[in-house]
Amino acid sequence: MNNPFNRRKAILQLLESTNEPISGKQLSQQFGVSRQIIVKDISILKSQEHIINSTSRGYVINNTPQGKAYKRVIVCQHNNERMEEELQLIIDNGAMIDDVAIDHPVYGNIKANLMIETQDDLDKFIHAMNKFEGQMLAHLTDNVHLHTISAHTEKILDNAVRDLKAYQFIVE
């Protein structure tokens, strides 16, 4: 689809038709354009006040709250080498990592949706970080960062926080 206006309209309709994330790669293949064109299209749609969330699994328009019913914000600190271990502890307890945020001294709050719930989600995230030689957002703030984690019960969140404390990820 060469007409960018029609393509953006079709992307928007596609995103509105599902609650599941659609990857940039899927969109680029479906519309026969590069991944960079899709990123530009999504940015333009966002600038037109369409609420499109970018997650580690793809783009999603979802008016319902993300994550699970019970939520908790935790403050963590660790280096890049311990990132996978931290995230693994959270999902092993049955919780979901909704997002990561930092409080940057110049830019203020910077937040990225992660929506990591399963081992497959975590594996894909770690693969992408390695492939693109990604650094944690926390790299900008002496490795201090916040996660919103969510679960079906408070007990699951309590257990996740307990384990994160035991492995010295939580900042108190």
Tab-separated table of C-alpha atoms in Angstrom, residues 76-93 95 97 114 116 118-131 134-136 145 147 164 167 169:
chain	number	residue	atom	x	y	z
A	76	CYS	CA	14.828	-1.424	41.759
A	77	GLN	CA	18.524	-0.983	41.149
A	78	HIS	CA	20.929	-3.295	39.345
A	79	ASN	CA	23.236	-3.317	36.367
A	80	ASN	CA	22.450	-4.509	32.834
A	81	GLU	CA	23.917	-7.952	33.551
A	82	ARG	CA	21.220	-8.661	36.184
A	83	MET	CA	18.232	-7.455	34.146
A	84	GLU	CA	17.104	-10.895	33.013
A	85	GLU	CA	17.455	-12.311	36.537
A	86	GLU	CA	15.243	-9.523	37.950
A	87	LEU	CA	12.529	-9.986	35.318
A	88	GLN	CA	12.697	-13.786	35.650
A	89	LEU	CA	12.028	-13.570	39.401
A	90	ILE	CA	8.900	-11.528	38.760
A	91	ILE	CA	7.378	-13.849	36.167
A	92	ASP	CA	8.421	-16.979	38.115
A	93	ASN	CA	6.166	-15.705	40.905
A	95	ALA	CA	3.358	-11.591	38.194
A	97	ILE	CA	5.998	-6.649	34.337
A	114	LEU	CA	6.874	-3.935	28.612
A	116	ILE	CA	6.135	-9.236	29.973
A	118	THR	CA	5.371	-15.338	30.107
A	119	GLN	CA	8.734	-16.984	29.595
A	120	ASP	CA	8.247	-16.531	25.850
A	121	ASP	CA	7.661	-12.775	26.343
A	122	LEU	CA	10.834	-12.549	28.437
A	123	ASP	CA	12.893	-14.555	25.938
A	124	LYS	CA	11.773	-12.291	23.079
A	125	PHE	CA	12.559	-9.164	25.113
A	126	ILE	CA	16.031	-10.391	26.074
A	127	HIS	CA	16.693	-11.475	22.482
A	128	ALA	CA	15.746	-8.005	21.210
A	129	MET	CA	17.897	-6.282	23.843
A	130	ASN	CA	20.867	-8.451	22.867
A	131	LYS	CA	20.268	-8.122	19.131
A	134	GLY	CA	20.197	-2.354	24.174
A	135	GLN	CA	20.897	-0.655	27.460
A	136	MET	CA	18.371	-0.384	30.244
A	145	HIS	CA	14.291	2.359	37.913
A	147	HIS	CA	8.516	-1.240	37.515
A	164	LEU	CA	13.319	-9.326	44.698
A	167	TYR	CA	18.162	-11.017	45.723
A	169	PHE	CA	16.962	-5.793	43.606
